[in-house]
mmCIF file of C-alpha atoms in Angstrom:
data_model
loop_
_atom_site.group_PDB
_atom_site.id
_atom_site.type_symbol
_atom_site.label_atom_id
_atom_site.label_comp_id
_atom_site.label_asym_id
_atom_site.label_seq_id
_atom_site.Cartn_x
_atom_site.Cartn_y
_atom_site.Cartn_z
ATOM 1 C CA UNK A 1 54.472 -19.606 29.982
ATOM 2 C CA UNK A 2 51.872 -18.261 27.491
ATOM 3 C CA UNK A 3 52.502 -21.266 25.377
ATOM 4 C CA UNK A 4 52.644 -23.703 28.363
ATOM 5 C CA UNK A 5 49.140 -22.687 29.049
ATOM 6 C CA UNK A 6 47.242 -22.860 25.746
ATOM 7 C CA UNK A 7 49.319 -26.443 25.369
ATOM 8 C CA UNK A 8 47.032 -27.336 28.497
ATOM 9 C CA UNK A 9 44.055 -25.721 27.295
ATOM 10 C CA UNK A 10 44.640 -27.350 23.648
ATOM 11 C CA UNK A 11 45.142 -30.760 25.510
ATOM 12 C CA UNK A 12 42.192 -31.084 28.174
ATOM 13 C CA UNK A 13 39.294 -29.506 25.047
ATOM 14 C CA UNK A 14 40.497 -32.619 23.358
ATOM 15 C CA UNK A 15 40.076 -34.758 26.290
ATOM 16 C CA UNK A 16 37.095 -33.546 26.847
ATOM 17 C CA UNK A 17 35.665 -33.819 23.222
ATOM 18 C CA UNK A 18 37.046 -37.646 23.540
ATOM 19 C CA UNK A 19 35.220 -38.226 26.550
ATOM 20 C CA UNK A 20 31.913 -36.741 25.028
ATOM 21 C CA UNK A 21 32.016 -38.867 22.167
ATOM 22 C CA UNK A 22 32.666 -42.161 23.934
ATOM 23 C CA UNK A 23 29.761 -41.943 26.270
ATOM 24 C CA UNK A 24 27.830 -40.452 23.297
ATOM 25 C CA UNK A 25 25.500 -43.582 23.511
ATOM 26 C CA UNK A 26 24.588 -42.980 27.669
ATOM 27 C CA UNK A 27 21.390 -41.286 28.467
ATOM 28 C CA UNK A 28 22.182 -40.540 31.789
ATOM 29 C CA UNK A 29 21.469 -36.753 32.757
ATOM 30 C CA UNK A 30 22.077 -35.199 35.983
ATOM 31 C CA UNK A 31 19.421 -35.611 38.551
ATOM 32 C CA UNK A 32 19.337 -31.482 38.639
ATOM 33 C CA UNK A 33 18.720 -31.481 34.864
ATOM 34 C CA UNK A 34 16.076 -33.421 34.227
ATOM 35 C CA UNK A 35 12.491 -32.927 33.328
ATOM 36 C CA UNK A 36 9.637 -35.701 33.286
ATOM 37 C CA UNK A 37 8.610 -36.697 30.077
ATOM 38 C CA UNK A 38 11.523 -35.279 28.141
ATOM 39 C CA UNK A 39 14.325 -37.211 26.249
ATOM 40 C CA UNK A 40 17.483 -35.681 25.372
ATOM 41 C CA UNK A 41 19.900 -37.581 23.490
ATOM 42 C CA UNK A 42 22.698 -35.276 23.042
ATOM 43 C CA UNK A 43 26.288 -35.836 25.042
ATOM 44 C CA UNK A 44 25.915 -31.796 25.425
ATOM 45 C CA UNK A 45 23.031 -31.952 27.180
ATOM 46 C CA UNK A 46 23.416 -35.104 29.199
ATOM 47 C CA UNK A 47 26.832 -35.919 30.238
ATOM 48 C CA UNK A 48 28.560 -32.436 29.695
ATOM 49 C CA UNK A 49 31.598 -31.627 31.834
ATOM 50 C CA UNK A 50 29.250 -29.137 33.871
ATOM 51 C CA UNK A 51 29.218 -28.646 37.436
ATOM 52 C CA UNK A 52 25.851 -29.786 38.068
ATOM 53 C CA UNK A 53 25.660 -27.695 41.714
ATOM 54 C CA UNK A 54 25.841 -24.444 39.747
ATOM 55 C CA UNK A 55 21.888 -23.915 39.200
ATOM 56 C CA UNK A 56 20.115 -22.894 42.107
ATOM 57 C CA UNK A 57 16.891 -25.156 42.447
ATOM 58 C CA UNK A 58 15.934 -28.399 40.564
ATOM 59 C CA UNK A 59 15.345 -27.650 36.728
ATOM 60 C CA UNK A 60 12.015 -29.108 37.783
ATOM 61 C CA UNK A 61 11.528 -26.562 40.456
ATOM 62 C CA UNK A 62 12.296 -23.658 38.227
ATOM 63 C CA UNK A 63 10.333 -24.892 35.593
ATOM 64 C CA UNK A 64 7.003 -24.582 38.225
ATOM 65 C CA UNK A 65 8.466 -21.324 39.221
ATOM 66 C CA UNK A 66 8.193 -19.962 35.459
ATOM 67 C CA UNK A 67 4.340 -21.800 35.016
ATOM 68 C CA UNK A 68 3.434 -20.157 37.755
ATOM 69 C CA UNK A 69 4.473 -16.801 36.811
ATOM 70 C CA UNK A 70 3.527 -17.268 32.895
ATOM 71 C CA UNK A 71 -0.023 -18.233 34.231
ATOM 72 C CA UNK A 72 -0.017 -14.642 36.209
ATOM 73 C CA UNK A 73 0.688 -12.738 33.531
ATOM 74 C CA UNK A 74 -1.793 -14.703 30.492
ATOM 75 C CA UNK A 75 -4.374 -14.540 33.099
ATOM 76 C CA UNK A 76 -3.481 -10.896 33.600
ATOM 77 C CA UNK A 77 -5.327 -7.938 31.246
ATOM 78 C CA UNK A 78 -1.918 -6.195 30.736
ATOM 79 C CA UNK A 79 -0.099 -7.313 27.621
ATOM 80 C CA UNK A 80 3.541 -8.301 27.633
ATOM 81 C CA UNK A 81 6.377 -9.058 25.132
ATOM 82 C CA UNK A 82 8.993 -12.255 26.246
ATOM 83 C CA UNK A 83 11.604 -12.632 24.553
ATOM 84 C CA UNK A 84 14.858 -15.403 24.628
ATOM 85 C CA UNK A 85 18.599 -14.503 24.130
ATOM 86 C CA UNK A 86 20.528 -17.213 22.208
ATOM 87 C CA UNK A 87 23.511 -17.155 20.628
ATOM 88 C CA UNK A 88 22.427 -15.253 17.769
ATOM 89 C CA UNK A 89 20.825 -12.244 19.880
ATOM 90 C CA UNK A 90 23.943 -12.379 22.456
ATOM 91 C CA UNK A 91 26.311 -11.613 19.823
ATOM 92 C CA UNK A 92 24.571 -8.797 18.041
ATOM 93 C CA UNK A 93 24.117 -7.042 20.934
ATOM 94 C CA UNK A 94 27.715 -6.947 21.560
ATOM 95 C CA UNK A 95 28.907 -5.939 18.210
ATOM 96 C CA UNK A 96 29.901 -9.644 16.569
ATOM 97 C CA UNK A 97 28.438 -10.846 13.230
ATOM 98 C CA UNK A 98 29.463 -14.604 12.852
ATOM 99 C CA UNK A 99 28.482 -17.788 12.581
ATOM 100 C CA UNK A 100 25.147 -18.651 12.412
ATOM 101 C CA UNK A 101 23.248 -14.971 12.682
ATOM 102 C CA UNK A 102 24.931 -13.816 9.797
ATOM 103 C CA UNK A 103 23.099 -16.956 7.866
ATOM 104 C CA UNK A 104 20.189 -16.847 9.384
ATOM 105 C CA UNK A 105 19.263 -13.187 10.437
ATOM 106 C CA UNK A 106 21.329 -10.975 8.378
ATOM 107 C CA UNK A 107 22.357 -12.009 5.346
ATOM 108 C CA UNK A 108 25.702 -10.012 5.456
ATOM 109 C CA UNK A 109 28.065 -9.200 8.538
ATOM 110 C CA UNK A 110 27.986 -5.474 8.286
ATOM 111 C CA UNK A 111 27.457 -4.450 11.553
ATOM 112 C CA UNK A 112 28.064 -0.897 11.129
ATOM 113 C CA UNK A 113 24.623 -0.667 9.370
ATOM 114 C CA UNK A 114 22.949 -0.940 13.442
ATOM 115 C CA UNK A 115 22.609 1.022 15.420
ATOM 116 C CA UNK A 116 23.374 -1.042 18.459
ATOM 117 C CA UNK A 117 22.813 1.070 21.393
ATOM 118 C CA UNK A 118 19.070 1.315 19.914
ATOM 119 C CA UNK A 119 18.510 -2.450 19.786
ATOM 120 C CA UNK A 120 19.723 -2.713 23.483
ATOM 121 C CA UNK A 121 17.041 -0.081 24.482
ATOM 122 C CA UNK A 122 14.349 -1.626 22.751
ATOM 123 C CA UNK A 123 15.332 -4.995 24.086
ATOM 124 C CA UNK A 124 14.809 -3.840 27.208
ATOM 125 C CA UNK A 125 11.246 -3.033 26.786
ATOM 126 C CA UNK A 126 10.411 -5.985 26.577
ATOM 127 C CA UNK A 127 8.666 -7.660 29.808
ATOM 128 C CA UNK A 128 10.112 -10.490 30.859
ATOM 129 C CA UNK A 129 14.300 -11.249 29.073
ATOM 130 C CA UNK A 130 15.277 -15.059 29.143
ATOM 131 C CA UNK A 131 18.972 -16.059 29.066
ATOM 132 C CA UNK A 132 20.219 -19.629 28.731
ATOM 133 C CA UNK A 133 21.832 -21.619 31.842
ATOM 134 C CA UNK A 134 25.120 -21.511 32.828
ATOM 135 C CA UNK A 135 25.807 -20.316 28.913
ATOM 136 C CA UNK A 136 29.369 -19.504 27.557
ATOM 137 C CA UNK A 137 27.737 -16.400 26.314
ATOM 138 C CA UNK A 138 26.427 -15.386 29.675
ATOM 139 C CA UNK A 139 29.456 -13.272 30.192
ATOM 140 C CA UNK A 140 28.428 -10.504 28.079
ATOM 141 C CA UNK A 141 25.392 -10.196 30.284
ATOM 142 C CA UNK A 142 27.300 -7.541 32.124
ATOM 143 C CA UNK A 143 27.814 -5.133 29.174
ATOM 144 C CA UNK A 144 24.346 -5.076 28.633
ATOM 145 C CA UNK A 145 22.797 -3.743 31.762
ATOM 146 C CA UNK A 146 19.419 -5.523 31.560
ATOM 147 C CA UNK A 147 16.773 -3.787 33.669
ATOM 148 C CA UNK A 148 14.024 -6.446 33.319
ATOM 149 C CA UNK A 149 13.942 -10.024 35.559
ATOM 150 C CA UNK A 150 16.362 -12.639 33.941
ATOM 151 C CA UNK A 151 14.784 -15.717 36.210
ATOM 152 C CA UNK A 152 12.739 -17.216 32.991
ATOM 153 C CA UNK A 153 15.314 -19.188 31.313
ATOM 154 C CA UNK A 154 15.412 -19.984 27.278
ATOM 155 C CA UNK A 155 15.709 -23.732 28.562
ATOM 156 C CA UNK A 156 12.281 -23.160 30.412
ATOM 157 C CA UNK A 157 10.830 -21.862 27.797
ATOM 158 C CA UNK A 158 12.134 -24.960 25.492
ATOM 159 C CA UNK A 159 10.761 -27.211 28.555
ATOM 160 C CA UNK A 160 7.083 -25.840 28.529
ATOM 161 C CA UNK A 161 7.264 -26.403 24.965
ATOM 162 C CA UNK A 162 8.189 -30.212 24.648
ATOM 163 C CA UNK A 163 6.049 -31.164 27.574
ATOM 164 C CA UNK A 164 3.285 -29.504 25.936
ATOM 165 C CA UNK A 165 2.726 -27.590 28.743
ATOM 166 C CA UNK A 166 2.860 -24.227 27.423
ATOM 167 C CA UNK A 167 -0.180 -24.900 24.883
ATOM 168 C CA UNK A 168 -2.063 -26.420 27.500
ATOM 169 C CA UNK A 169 -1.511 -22.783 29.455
ATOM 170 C CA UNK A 170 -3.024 -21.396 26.622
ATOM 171 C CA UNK A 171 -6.512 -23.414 25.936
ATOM 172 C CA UNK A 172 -8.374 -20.381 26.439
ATOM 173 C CA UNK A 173 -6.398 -18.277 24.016
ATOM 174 C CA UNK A 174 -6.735 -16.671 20.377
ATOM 175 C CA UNK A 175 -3.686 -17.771 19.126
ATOM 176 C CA UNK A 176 -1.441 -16.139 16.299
ATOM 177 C CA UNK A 177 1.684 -17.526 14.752
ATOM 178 C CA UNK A 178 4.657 -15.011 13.479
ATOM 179 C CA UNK A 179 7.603 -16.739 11.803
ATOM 180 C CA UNK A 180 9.272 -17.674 8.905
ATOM 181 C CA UNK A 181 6.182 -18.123 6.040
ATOM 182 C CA UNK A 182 7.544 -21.238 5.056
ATOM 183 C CA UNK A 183 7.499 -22.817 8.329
ATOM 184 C CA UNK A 184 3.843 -20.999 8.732
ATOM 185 C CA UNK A 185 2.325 -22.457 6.011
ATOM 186 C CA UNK A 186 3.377 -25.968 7.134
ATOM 187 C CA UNK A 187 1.667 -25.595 10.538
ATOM 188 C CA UNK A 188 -1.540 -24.164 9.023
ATOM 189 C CA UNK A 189 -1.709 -27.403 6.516
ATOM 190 C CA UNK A 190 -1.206 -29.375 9.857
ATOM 191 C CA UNK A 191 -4.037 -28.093 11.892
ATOM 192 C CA UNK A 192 -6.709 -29.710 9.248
ATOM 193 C CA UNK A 193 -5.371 -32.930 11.081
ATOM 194 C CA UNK A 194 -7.247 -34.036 14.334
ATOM 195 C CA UNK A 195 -4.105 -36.334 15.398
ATOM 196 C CA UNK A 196 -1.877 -33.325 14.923
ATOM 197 C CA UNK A 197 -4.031 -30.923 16.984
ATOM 198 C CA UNK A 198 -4.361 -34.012 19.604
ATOM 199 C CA UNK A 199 -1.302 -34.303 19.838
ATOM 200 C CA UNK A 200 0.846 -31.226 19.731
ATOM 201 C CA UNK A 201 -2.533 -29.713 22.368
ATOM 202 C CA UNK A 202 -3.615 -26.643 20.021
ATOM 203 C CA UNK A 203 -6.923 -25.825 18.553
ATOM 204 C CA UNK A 204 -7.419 -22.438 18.582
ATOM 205 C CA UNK A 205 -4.687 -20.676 16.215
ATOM 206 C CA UNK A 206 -6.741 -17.511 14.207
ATOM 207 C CA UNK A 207 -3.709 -15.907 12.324
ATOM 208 C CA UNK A 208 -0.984 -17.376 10.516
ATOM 209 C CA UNK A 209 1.910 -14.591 9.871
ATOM 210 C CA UNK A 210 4.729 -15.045 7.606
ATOM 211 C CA UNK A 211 8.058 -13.558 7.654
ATOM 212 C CA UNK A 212 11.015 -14.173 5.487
ATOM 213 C CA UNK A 213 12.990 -17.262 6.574
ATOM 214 C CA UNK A 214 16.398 -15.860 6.069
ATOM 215 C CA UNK A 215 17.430 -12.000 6.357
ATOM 216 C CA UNK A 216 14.467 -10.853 8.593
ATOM 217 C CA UNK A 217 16.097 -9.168 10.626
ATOM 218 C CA UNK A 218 18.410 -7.037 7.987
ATOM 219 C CA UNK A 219 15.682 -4.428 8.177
ATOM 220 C CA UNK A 220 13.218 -4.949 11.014
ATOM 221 C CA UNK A 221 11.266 -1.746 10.310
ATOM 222 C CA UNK A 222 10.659 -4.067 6.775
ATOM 223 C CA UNK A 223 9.716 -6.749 8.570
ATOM 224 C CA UNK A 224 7.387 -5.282 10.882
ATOM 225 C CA UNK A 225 5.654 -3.196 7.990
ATOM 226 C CA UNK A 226 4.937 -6.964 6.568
ATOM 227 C CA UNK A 227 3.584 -8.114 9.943
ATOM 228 C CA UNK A 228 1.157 -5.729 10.003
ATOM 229 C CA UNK A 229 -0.337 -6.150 6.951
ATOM 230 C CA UNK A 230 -1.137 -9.391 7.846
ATOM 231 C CA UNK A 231 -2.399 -8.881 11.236
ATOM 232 C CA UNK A 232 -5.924 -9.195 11.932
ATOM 233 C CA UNK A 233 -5.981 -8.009 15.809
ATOM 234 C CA UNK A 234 -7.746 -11.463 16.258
ATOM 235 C CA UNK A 235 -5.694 -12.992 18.246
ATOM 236 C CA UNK A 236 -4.911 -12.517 22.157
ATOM 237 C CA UNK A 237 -1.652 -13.913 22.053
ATOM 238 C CA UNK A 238 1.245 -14.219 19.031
ATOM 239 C CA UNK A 239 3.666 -16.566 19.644
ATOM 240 C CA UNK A 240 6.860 -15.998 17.964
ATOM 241 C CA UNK A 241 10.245 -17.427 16.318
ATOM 242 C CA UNK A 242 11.886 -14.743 14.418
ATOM 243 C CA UNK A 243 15.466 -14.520 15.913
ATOM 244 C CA UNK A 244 17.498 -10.588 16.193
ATOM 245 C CA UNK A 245 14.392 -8.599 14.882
ATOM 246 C CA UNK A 246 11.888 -9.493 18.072
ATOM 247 C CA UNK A 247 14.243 -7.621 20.110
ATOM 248 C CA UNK A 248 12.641 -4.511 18.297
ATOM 249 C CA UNK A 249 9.258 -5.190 16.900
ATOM 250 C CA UNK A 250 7.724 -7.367 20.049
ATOM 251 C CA UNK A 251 7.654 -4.568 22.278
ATOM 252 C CA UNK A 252 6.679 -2.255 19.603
ATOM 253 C CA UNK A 253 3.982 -4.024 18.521
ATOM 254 C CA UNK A 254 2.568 -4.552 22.220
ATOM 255 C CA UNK A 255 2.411 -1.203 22.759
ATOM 256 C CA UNK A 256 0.365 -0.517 19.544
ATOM 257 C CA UNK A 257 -1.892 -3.354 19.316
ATOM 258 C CA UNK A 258 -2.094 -4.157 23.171
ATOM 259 C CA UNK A 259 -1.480 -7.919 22.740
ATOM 260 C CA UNK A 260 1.016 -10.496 23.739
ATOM 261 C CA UNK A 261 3.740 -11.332 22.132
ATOM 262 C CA UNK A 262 5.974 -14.810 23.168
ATOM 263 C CA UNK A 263 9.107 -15.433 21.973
ATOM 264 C CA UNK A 264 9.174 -19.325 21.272
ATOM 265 C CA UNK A 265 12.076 -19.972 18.863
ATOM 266 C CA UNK A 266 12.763 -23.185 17.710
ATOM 267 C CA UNK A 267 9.026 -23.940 18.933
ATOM 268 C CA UNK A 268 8.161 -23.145 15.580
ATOM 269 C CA UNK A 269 10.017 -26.010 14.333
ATOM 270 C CA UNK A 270 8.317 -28.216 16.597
ATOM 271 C CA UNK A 271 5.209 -26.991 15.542
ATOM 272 C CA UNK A 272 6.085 -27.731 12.142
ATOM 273 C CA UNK A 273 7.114 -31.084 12.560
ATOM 274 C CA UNK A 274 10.845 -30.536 11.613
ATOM 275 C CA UNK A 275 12.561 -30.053 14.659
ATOM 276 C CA UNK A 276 15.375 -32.357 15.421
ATOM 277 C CA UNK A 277 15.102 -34.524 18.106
ATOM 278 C CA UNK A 278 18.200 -34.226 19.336
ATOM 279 C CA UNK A 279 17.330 -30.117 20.114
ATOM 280 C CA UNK A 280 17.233 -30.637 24.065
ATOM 281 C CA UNK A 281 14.328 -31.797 25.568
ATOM 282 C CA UNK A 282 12.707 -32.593 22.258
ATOM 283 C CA UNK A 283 14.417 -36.635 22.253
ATOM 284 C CA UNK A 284 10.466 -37.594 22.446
ATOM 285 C CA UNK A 285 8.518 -35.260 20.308
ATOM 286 C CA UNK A 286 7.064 -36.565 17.250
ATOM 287 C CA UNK A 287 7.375 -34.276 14.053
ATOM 288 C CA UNK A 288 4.285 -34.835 11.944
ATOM 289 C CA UNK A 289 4.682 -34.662 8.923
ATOM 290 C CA UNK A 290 1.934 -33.914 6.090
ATOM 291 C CA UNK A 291 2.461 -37.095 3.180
ATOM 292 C CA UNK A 292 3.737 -35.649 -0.408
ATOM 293 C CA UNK A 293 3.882 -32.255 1.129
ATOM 294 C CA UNK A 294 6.940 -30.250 -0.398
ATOM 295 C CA UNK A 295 9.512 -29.718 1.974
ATOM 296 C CA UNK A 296 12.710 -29.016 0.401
ATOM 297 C CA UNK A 297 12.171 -25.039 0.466
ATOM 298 C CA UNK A 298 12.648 -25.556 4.617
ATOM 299 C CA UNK A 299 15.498 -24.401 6.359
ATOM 300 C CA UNK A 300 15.800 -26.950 9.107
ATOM 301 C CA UNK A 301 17.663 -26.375 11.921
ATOM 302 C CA UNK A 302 21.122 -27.872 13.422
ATOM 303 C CA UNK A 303 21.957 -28.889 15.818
ATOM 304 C CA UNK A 304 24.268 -31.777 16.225
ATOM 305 C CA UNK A 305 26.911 -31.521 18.699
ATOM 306 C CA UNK A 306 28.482 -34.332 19.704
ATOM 307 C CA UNK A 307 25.636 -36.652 18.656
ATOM 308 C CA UNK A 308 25.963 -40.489 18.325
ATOM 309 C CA UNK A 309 22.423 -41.499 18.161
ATOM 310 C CA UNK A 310 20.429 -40.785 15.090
ATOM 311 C CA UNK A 311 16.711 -40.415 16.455
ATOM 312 C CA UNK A 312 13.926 -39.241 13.833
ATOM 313 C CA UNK A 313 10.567 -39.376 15.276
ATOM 314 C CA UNK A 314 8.512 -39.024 12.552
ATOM 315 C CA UNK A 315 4.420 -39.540 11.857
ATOM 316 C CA UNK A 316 3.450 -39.116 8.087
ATOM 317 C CA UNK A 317 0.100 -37.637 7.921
ATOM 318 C CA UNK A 318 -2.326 -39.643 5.191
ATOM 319 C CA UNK A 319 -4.674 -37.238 3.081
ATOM 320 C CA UNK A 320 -7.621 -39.739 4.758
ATOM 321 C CA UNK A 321 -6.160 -38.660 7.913
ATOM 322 C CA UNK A 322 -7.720 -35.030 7.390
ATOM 323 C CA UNK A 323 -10.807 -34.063 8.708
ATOM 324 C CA UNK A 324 -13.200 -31.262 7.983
ATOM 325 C CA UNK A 325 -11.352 -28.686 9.844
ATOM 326 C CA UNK A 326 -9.786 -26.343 8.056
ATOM 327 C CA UNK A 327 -7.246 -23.220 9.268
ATOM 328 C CA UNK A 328 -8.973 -19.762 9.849
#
């Protein structure tokens, strides 16, 4: 019976998988998934055998929900830490070193070397946890015993990001960036750009942190010693995209500095200008990109699931295309 069933597990994944990658091409996307002025051209996002009744509320109505609440909170003179649980973070916590957080966070798969139960303490510190939608993942959720409201999700955060939203929220903001130094330095050479800053909606970054882009998070008492000796206290908010370590050194450094800290993830990339588009919700953002700049030391990330349509929005940024402005 045992073999019965995996033969019908083994049999409808491959269906499925065929299906995906024949309508690979459609754009269509569930009238409870989509978000105005966002593309997304992956079959995972779009056409996905989901059941599209399971959210509660509109994406569209959620998104509001979490605008609303972010605005509270920036407009507020209490400091808070978000932070977003993706695959990476979901597996730590529950004891598993594969895949990709091994390659991007670690550096090895010892796992023994944590101390877990400490990292789920400190992750709950944090203000506000966001957890993806209807996730695979989701189910370890349980173990976890989260004490903090889960109703931001990391696709909200994603949204407010690629509608530009989010930097709009903060015009009035001191801005700092923490994330890999590579990634950093790109976005610092971009903001000397007027069409950049027009177009990505941010003018008002004052620190420009740098962590390592692999292996941060092998010792995040490291890693916050080299935040801090680059912080300057300028900025009212730090936006973030440093993957297992934030769990531990956002709330940490809220409470000793008093800012805010904001989890953005792959924002960085988008930032950067080397975000793919096919990242949901990003099918329309345009990566700028500076001309002659050196970007083969970047560690770009994948994602590529099921993906039929090769879209590369790309502007190349002329040195006569700089103006006087130059990062603080």
């Amino acid at each position: 019976m045992s073999f019965i069933r995996k033969l019908k597990s083994y049999i409808l994944k491959k269906v499925q998988i065929a299906g995906l990658k024949i309508l690979g091409n459609i754009e269509w996307v569930w009238p409870k998934y989509r978000i105005p002025y966002t593309r997304n051209i992956n079959v995972a996002d779009n056409l996905y055998f989901k059941n599209p009744f399971m959210i509660s509320g509109t994406y569209s109505y959620k998104l509001l929900k979490t605008i609303i609440l972010l605005n509270e909170r920036l407009n507020s003179k209490t400091p808070f830490s978000l932070v977003r649980l993706g695959d990476s973070e979901m597996l730590f916590l529950n004891g598993k070193m594969v895949g990709n957080i091994v390659k991007r966070s670690f550096l090895n798969n010892d796992i023994s070397r944590y101390n877990l139960e400490h990292y789920r303490e400190k992750t709950n510190e944090n203000d506000f946890i966001c957890i993806p939608d209807n996730y695979s993942l989701n189910r370890f959720l349980s173990d976890m015993k989260f004490s903090k409201d889960l109703s931001i999700s990391t696709e909200n955060i994603y949204q407010l990001i690629a509608t530009k939203i989010f930097f709009n929220q903060l015009k009035s903001k001191k801005i700092g960036i923490i994330g890999a130094k590579e990634k950093v330095d790109i976005i610092k050479s971009l903001v000397k750009y007027k069409k950049y800053r027009e177009y990505v909606n941010i003018d008002n970054i004052v620190e420009y942190i740098g962590v390592p882009q692999k292996g941060a998070s092998t010792d995040h008492e490291k890693t916050q010693r080299m935040i801090e000796d680059q912080m300057t206290g300028d900025a009212d908010i730090y936006l973030v995209g440093m993957s297992v370590a934030k769990l531990v050194i956002q709330p940490s450094l809220r409470d000793k500095y008093q800012k805010s800290f904001i989890d953005i993830g792959v924002g960085i990339d988008a930032m950067a200008g080397v975000i793919p588009n096919s990242k949901s919700y990003f099918g329309n953002w345009i990566n700028f990109r500076i001309k002659d700049y050196d970007y083969s030391n970047i560690n770009f990330f994948q994602y590529q699931k099921y993906l039929k349509k090769n879209v590369e929005n790309i502007y190349t940024l002329n040195e006569n295309e700089r103006d006087d402005k130059e990062a603080n």
